[in-house]
């Protein structure tokens, strides 16, 4: 249970970093295929965080 919380915290921090980067000019200057890779990684992290949250709730 505790490890799921740590994973959730780590994942949400990574999501926040990606969100911040996606708002920068550096992100906007990237080629579209690289932007797509970052956006896909962001979506995957969101799905993973959602799954972890559901597992945490189910274990309560």
PDB file of N, CA and C in Angstrom:
ATOM      1  N   UNK A   1       0.837  -1.195   0.000  1.00  0.00           N
ATOM      2  CA  UNK A   1       0.000   0.000   0.000  1.00  0.00           C
ATOM      3  C   UNK A   1       0.880   1.256   0.000  1.00  0.00           C
ATOM      4  N   UNK A   2       1.866   1.270   0.867  1.00  0.00           N
ATOM      5  CA  UNK A   2       2.755   2.425   0.957  1.00  0.00           C
ATOM      6  C   UNK A   2       3.525   2.637  -0.347  1.00  0.00           C
ATOM      7  N   UNK A   3       3.944   1.542  -0.964  1.00  0.00           N
ATOM      8  CA  UNK A   3       4.690   1.659  -2.211  1.00  0.00           C
ATOM      9  C   UNK A   3       3.808   2.227  -3.326  1.00  0.00           C
ATOM     10  N   UNK A   4       2.516   1.901  -3.308  1.00  0.00           N
ATOM     11  CA  UNK A   4       1.603   2.467  -4.311  1.00  0.00           C
ATOM     12  C   UNK A   4       1.498   3.980  -4.130  1.00  0.00           C
ATOM     13  N   UNK A   5       1.469   4.419  -2.870  1.00  0.00           N
ATOM     14  CA  UNK A   5       1.413   5.862  -2.601  1.00  0.00           C
ATOM     15  C   UNK A   5       2.672   6.553  -3.116  1.00  0.00           C
ATOM     16  N   UNK A   6       3.824   5.926  -2.892  1.00  0.00           N
ATOM     17  CA  UNK A   6       5.079   6.506  -3.375  1.00  0.00           C
ATOM     18  C   UNK A   6       5.092   6.574  -4.898  1.00  0.00           C
ATOM     19  N   UNK A   7       4.648   5.497  -5.544  1.00  0.00           N
ATOM     20  CA  UNK A   7       4.583   5.488  -7.006  1.00  0.00           C
ATOM     21  C   UNK A   7       3.629   6.560  -7.510  1.00  0.00           C
ATOM     22  N   UNK A   8       2.494   6.718  -6.831  1.00  0.00           N
ATOM     23  CA  UNK A   8       1.518   7.723  -7.224  1.00  0.00           C
ATOM     24  C   UNK A   8       2.110   9.122  -7.090  1.00  0.00           C
ATOM     25  N   UNK A   9       2.781   9.380  -5.973  1.00  0.00           N
ATOM     26  CA  UNK A   9       3.410  10.690  -5.771  1.00  0.00           C
ATOM     27  C   UNK A   9       4.468  10.960  -6.836  1.00  0.00           C
ATOM     28  N   UNK A  10       5.300   9.969  -7.103  1.00  0.00           N
ATOM     29  CA  UNK A  10       6.356  10.122  -8.106  1.00  0.00           C
ATOM     30  C   UNK A  10       5.749  10.378  -9.483  1.00  0.00           C
ATOM     31  N   UNK A  11       4.703   9.647  -9.811  1.00  0.00           N
ATOM     32  CA  UNK A  11       4.065   9.789 -11.116  1.00  0.00           C
ATOM     33  C   UNK A  11       3.411  11.155 -11.264  1.00  0.00           C
ATOM     34  N   UNK A  12       2.751  11.634 -10.222  1.00  0.00           N
ATOM     35  CA  UNK A  12       2.112  12.947 -10.310  1.00  0.00           C
ATOM     36  C   UNK A  12       3.154  14.058 -10.439  1.00  0.00           C
ATOM     37  N   UNK A  13       4.299  13.886  -9.788  1.00  0.00           N
ATOM     38  CA  UNK A  13       5.373  14.876  -9.949  1.00  0.00           C
ATOM     39  C   UNK A  13       5.889  14.883 -11.384  1.00  0.00           C
ATOM     40  N   UNK A  14       6.040  13.694 -11.969  1.00  0.00           N
ATOM     41  CA  UNK A  14       6.485  13.604 -13.357  1.00  0.00           C
ATOM     42  C   UNK A  14       5.461  14.227 -14.303  1.00  0.00           C
ATOM     43  N   UNK A  15       4.179  14.007 -14.011  1.00  0.00           N
ATOM     44  CA  UNK A  15       3.112  14.601 -14.819  1.00  0.00           C
ATOM     45  C   UNK A  15       3.186  16.126 -14.751  1.00  0.00           C
ATOM     46  N   UNK A  16       3.379  16.650 -13.554  1.00  0.00           N
ATOM     47  CA  UNK A  16       3.473  18.106 -13.389  1.00  0.00           C
ATOM     48  C   UNK A  16       4.665  18.676 -14.152  1.00  0.00           C
ATOM     49  N   UNK A  17       5.802  17.971 -14.117  1.00  0.00           N
ATOM     50  CA  UNK A  17       6.981  18.431 -14.862  1.00  0.00           C
ATOM     51  C   UNK A  17       6.704  18.440 -16.365  1.00  0.00           C
ATOM     52  N   UNK A  18       6.043  17.384 -16.851  1.00  0.00           N
ATOM     53  CA  UNK A  18       5.709  17.337 -18.271  1.00  0.00           C
ATOM     54  C   UNK A  18       4.749  18.458 -18.649  1.00  0.00           C
ATOM     55  N   UNK A  19       3.754  18.710 -17.786  1.00  0.00           N
ATOM     56  CA  UNK A  19       2.800  19.792 -18.056  1.00  0.00           C
ATOM     57  C   UNK A  19       3.518  21.128 -18.150  1.00  0.00           C
ATOM     58  N   UNK A  20       4.425  21.379 -17.215  1.00  0.00           N
ATOM     59  CA  UNK A  20       5.172  22.633 -17.232  1.00  0.00           C
ATOM     60  C   UNK A  20       6.024  22.754 -18.486  1.00  0.00           C
ATOM     61  N   UNK A  21       6.691  21.665 -18.866  1.00  0.00           N
ATOM     62  CA  UNK A  21       7.525  21.690 -20.066  1.00  0.00           C
ATOM     63  C   UNK A  21       6.688  21.924 -21.320  1.00  0.00           C
ATOM     64  N   UNK A  22       5.507  21.331 -21.363  1.00  0.00           N
ATOM     65  CA  UNK A  22       4.659  21.467 -22.546  1.00  0.00           C
ATOM     66  C   UNK A  22       4.150  22.902 -22.725  1.00  0.00           C
ATOM     67  N   UNK A  23       4.251  23.717 -21.689  1.00  0.00           N
ATOM     68  CA  UNK A  23       3.835  25.116 -21.779  1.00  0.00           C
ATOM     69  C   UNK A  23       4.971  26.036 -22.225  1.00  0.00           C
ATOM     70  N   UNK A  24       6.192  25.511 -22.285  1.00  0.00           N
ATOM     71  CA  UNK A  24       7.347  26.357 -22.602  1.00  0.00           C
ATOM     72  C   UNK A  24       7.538  26.546 -24.102  1.00  0.00           C
ATOM     73  N   UNK A  25       8.350  27.535 -24.420  1.00  0.00           N
ATOM     74  CA  UNK A  25       8.698  27.780 -25.822  1.00  0.00           C
ATOM     75  C   UNK A  25       9.591  26.674 -26.366  1.00  0.00           C
ATOM     76  N   UNK A  26      10.417  26.077 -25.486  1.00  0.00           N
ATOM     77  CA  UNK A  26      11.283  24.979 -25.927  1.00  0.00           C
ATOM     78  C   UNK A  26      10.461  23.825 -26.493  1.00  0.00           C
ATOM     79  N   UNK A  27       9.347  23.534 -25.840  1.00  0.00           N
ATOM     80  CA  UNK A  27       8.471  22.461 -26.319  1.00  0.00           C
ATOM     81  C   UNK A  27       7.867  22.838 -27.672  1.00  0.00           C
ATOM     82  N   UNK A  28       7.436  24.076 -27.770  1.00  0.00           N
ATOM     83  CA  UNK A  28       6.790  24.536 -29.008  1.00  0.00           C
ATOM     84  C   UNK A  28       7.760  24.572 -30.186  1.00  0.00           C
ATOM     85  N   UNK A  29       9.057  24.689 -29.901  1.00  0.00           N
ATOM     86  CA  UNK A  29      10.070  24.732 -30.946  1.00  0.00           C
ATOM     87  C   UNK A  29      10.462  23.345 -31.443  1.00  0.00           C
ATOM     88  N   UNK A  30      10.081  22.306 -30.704  1.00  0.00           N
ATOM     89  CA  UNK A  30      10.428  20.944 -31.103  1.00  0.00           C
ATOM     90  C   UNK A  30       9.689  20.543 -32.376  1.00  0.00           C
ATOM     91  N   UNK A  31      10.253  19.581 -33.069  1.00  0.00           N
ATOM     92  CA  UNK A  31       9.580  19.034 -34.241  1.00  0.00           C
ATOM     93  C   UNK A  31       8.298  18.343 -33.782  1.00  0.00           C
ATOM     94  N   UNK A  32       7.336  18.270 -34.671  1.00  0.00           N
ATOM     95  CA  UNK A  32       6.025  17.748 -34.298  1.00  0.00           C
ATOM     96  C   UNK A  32       6.079  16.291 -33.830  1.00  0.00           C
ATOM     97  N   UNK A  33       6.976  15.480 -34.408  1.00  0.00           N
ATOM     98  CA  UNK A  33       7.044  14.082 -33.976  1.00  0.00           C
ATOM     99  C   UNK A  33       7.575  13.982 -32.545  1.00  0.00           C
ATOM    100  N   UNK A  34       8.476  14.864 -32.162  1.00  0.00           N
ATOM    101  CA  UNK A  34       8.979  14.863 -30.785  1.00  0.00           C
ATOM    102  C   UNK A  34       7.909  15.370 -29.827  1.00  0.00           C
ATOM    103  N   UNK A  35       7.129  16.351 -30.278  1.00  0.00           N
ATOM    104  CA  UNK A  35       6.006  16.825 -29.459  1.00  0.00           C
ATOM    105  C   UNK A  35       5.007  15.691 -29.235  1.00  0.00           C
ATOM    106  N   UNK A  36       4.777  14.912 -30.279  1.00  0.00           N
ATOM    107  CA  UNK A  36       3.855  13.780 -30.168  1.00  0.00           C
ATOM    108  C   UNK A  36       4.359  12.750 -29.165  1.00  0.00           C
ATOM    109  N   UNK A  37       5.659  12.472 -29.177  1.00  0.00           N
ATOM    110  CA  UNK A  37       6.230  11.527 -28.230  1.00  0.00           C
ATOM    111  C   UNK A  37       6.040  12.005 -26.797  1.00  0.00           C
ATOM    112  N   UNK A  38       6.275  13.278 -26.562  1.00  0.00           N
ATOM    113  CA  UNK A  38       6.111  13.833 -25.220  1.00  0.00           C
ATOM    114  C   UNK A  38       4.639  13.803 -24.817  1.00  0.00           C
ATOM    115  N   UNK A  39       3.752  14.142 -25.735  1.00  0.00           N
ATOM    116  CA  UNK A  39       2.313  14.109 -25.441  1.00  0.00           C
ATOM    117  C   UNK A  39       1.848  12.686 -25.149  1.00  0.00           C
ATOM    118  N   UNK A  40       2.388  11.720 -25.873  1.00  0.00           N
ATOM    119  CA  UNK A  40       2.035  10.322 -25.634  1.00  0.00           C
ATOM    120  C   UNK A  40       2.529   9.869 -24.274  1.00  0.00           C
ATOM    121  N   UNK A  41       3.741  10.279 -23.920  1.00  0.00           N
ATOM    122  CA  UNK A  41       4.282   9.936 -22.597  1.00  0.00           C
ATOM    123  C   UNK A  41       3.413  10.551 -21.500  1.00  0.00           C
ATOM    124  N   UNK A  42       2.988  11.789 -21.717  1.00  0.00           N
ATOM    125  CA  UNK A  42       2.116  12.477 -20.767  1.00  0.00           C
ATOM    126  C   UNK A  42       0.804  11.710 -20.577  1.00  0.00           C
ATOM    127  N   UNK A  43       0.201  11.303 -21.679  1.00  0.00           N
ATOM    128  CA  UNK A  43      -1.061  10.558 -21.611  1.00  0.00           C
ATOM    129  C   UNK A  43      -0.876   9.212 -20.911  1.00  0.00           C
ATOM    130  N   UNK A  44       0.245   8.556 -21.163  1.00  0.00           N
ATOM    131  CA  UNK A  44       0.527   7.274 -20.520  1.00  0.00           C
ATOM    132  C   UNK A  44       0.692   7.452 -19.012  1.00  0.00           C
ATOM    133  N   UNK A  45       1.382   8.513 -18.616  1.00  0.00           N
ATOM    134  CA  UNK A  45       1.564   8.782 -17.177  1.00  0.00           C
ATOM    135  C   UNK A  45       0.226   9.088 -16.519  1.00  0.00           C
ATOM    136  N   UNK A  46      -0.649   9.814 -17.217  1.00  0.00           N
ATOM    137  CA  UNK A  46      -1.983  10.090 -16.676  1.00  0.00           C
ATOM    138  C   UNK A  46      -2.770   8.797 -16.471  1.00  0.00           C
ATOM    139  N   UNK A  47      -2.703   7.918 -17.447  1.00  0.00           N
ATOM    140  CA  UNK A  47      -3.419   6.644 -17.344  1.00  0.00           C
ATOM    141  C   UNK A  47      -2.852   5.810 -16.199  1.00  0.00           C
ATOM    142  N   UNK A  48      -1.528   5.815 -16.048  1.00  0.00           N
ATOM    143  CA  UNK A  48      -0.878   5.064 -14.973  1.00  0.00           C
ATOM    144  C   UNK A  48      -1.277   5.627 -13.609  1.00  0.00           C
ATOM    145  N   UNK A  49      -1.307   6.959 -13.488  1.00  0.00           N
ATOM    146  CA  UNK A  49      -1.709   7.593 -12.231  1.00  0.00           C
ATOM    147  C   UNK A  49      -3.162   7.252 -11.908  1.00  0.00           C
ATOM    148  N   UNK A  50      -3.999   7.238 -12.928  1.00  0.00           N
ATOM    149  CA  UNK A  50      -5.407   6.880 -12.733  1.00  0.00           C
ATOM    150  C   UNK A  50      -5.536   5.443 -12.231  1.00  0.00           C
ATOM    151  N   UNK A  51      -4.780   4.542 -12.826  1.00  0.00           N
ATOM    152  CA  UNK A  51      -4.793   3.141 -12.401  1.00  0.00           C
ATOM    153  C   UNK A  51      -4.308   3.000 -10.961  1.00  0.00           C
ATOM    154  N   UNK A  52      -3.229   3.688 -10.613  1.00  0.00           N
ATOM    155  CA  UNK A  52      -2.719   3.634  -9.246  1.00  0.00           C
ATOM    156  C   UNK A  52      -3.747   4.177  -8.256  1.00  0.00           C
ATOM    157  N   UNK A  53      -4.397   5.272  -8.617  1.00  0.00           N
ATOM    158  CA  UNK A  53      -5.409   5.856  -7.733  1.00  0.00           C
ATOM    159  C   UNK A  53      -6.555   4.878  -7.502  1.00  0.00           C
ATOM    160  N   UNK A  54      -6.980   4.203  -8.561  1.00  0.00           N
ATOM    161  CA  UNK A  54      -8.061   3.215  -8.423  1.00  0.00           C
ATOM    162  C   UNK A  54      -7.625   2.046  -7.539  1.00  0.00           C
ATOM    163  N   UNK A  55      -6.371   1.625  -7.669  1.00  0.00           N
ATOM    164  CA  UNK A  55      -5.871   0.519  -6.833  1.00  0.00           C
ATOM    165  C   UNK A  55      -5.788   0.943  -5.377  1.00  0.00           C
ATOM    166  N   UNK A  56      -5.368   2.176  -5.142  1.00  0.00           N
ATOM    167  CA  UNK A  56      -5.282   2.684  -3.765  1.00  0.00           C
ATOM    168  C   UNK A  56      -6.667   2.741  -3.151  1.00  0.00           C
ATOM    169  N   UNK A  57      -7.622   3.267  -3.891  1.00  0.00           N
ATOM    170  CA  UNK A  57      -9.002   3.363  -3.392  1.00  0.00           C
ATOM    171  C   UNK A  57      -9.574   1.976  -3.139  1.00  0.00           C
ATOM    172  N   UNK A  58      -9.316   1.052  -4.030  1.00  0.00           N
ATOM    173  CA  UNK A  58      -9.848  -0.314  -3.879  1.00  0.00           C
ATOM    174  C   UNK A  58      -9.254  -1.012  -2.653  1.00  0.00           C
ATOM    175  N   UNK A  59      -8.045  -0.643  -2.278  1.00  0.00           N
ATOM    176  CA  UNK A  59      -7.399  -1.322  -1.140  1.00  0.00           C
ATOM    177  C   UNK A  59      -7.805  -0.724   0.194  1.00  0.00           C
ATOM    178  N   UNK A  60      -8.550   0.363   0.190  1.00  0.00           N
ATOM    179  CA  UNK A  60      -8.982   0.978   1.466  1.00  0.00           C
ATOM    180  C   UNK A  60     -10.113   0.249   2.106  1.00  0.00           C
TER     181      UNK A  60
END
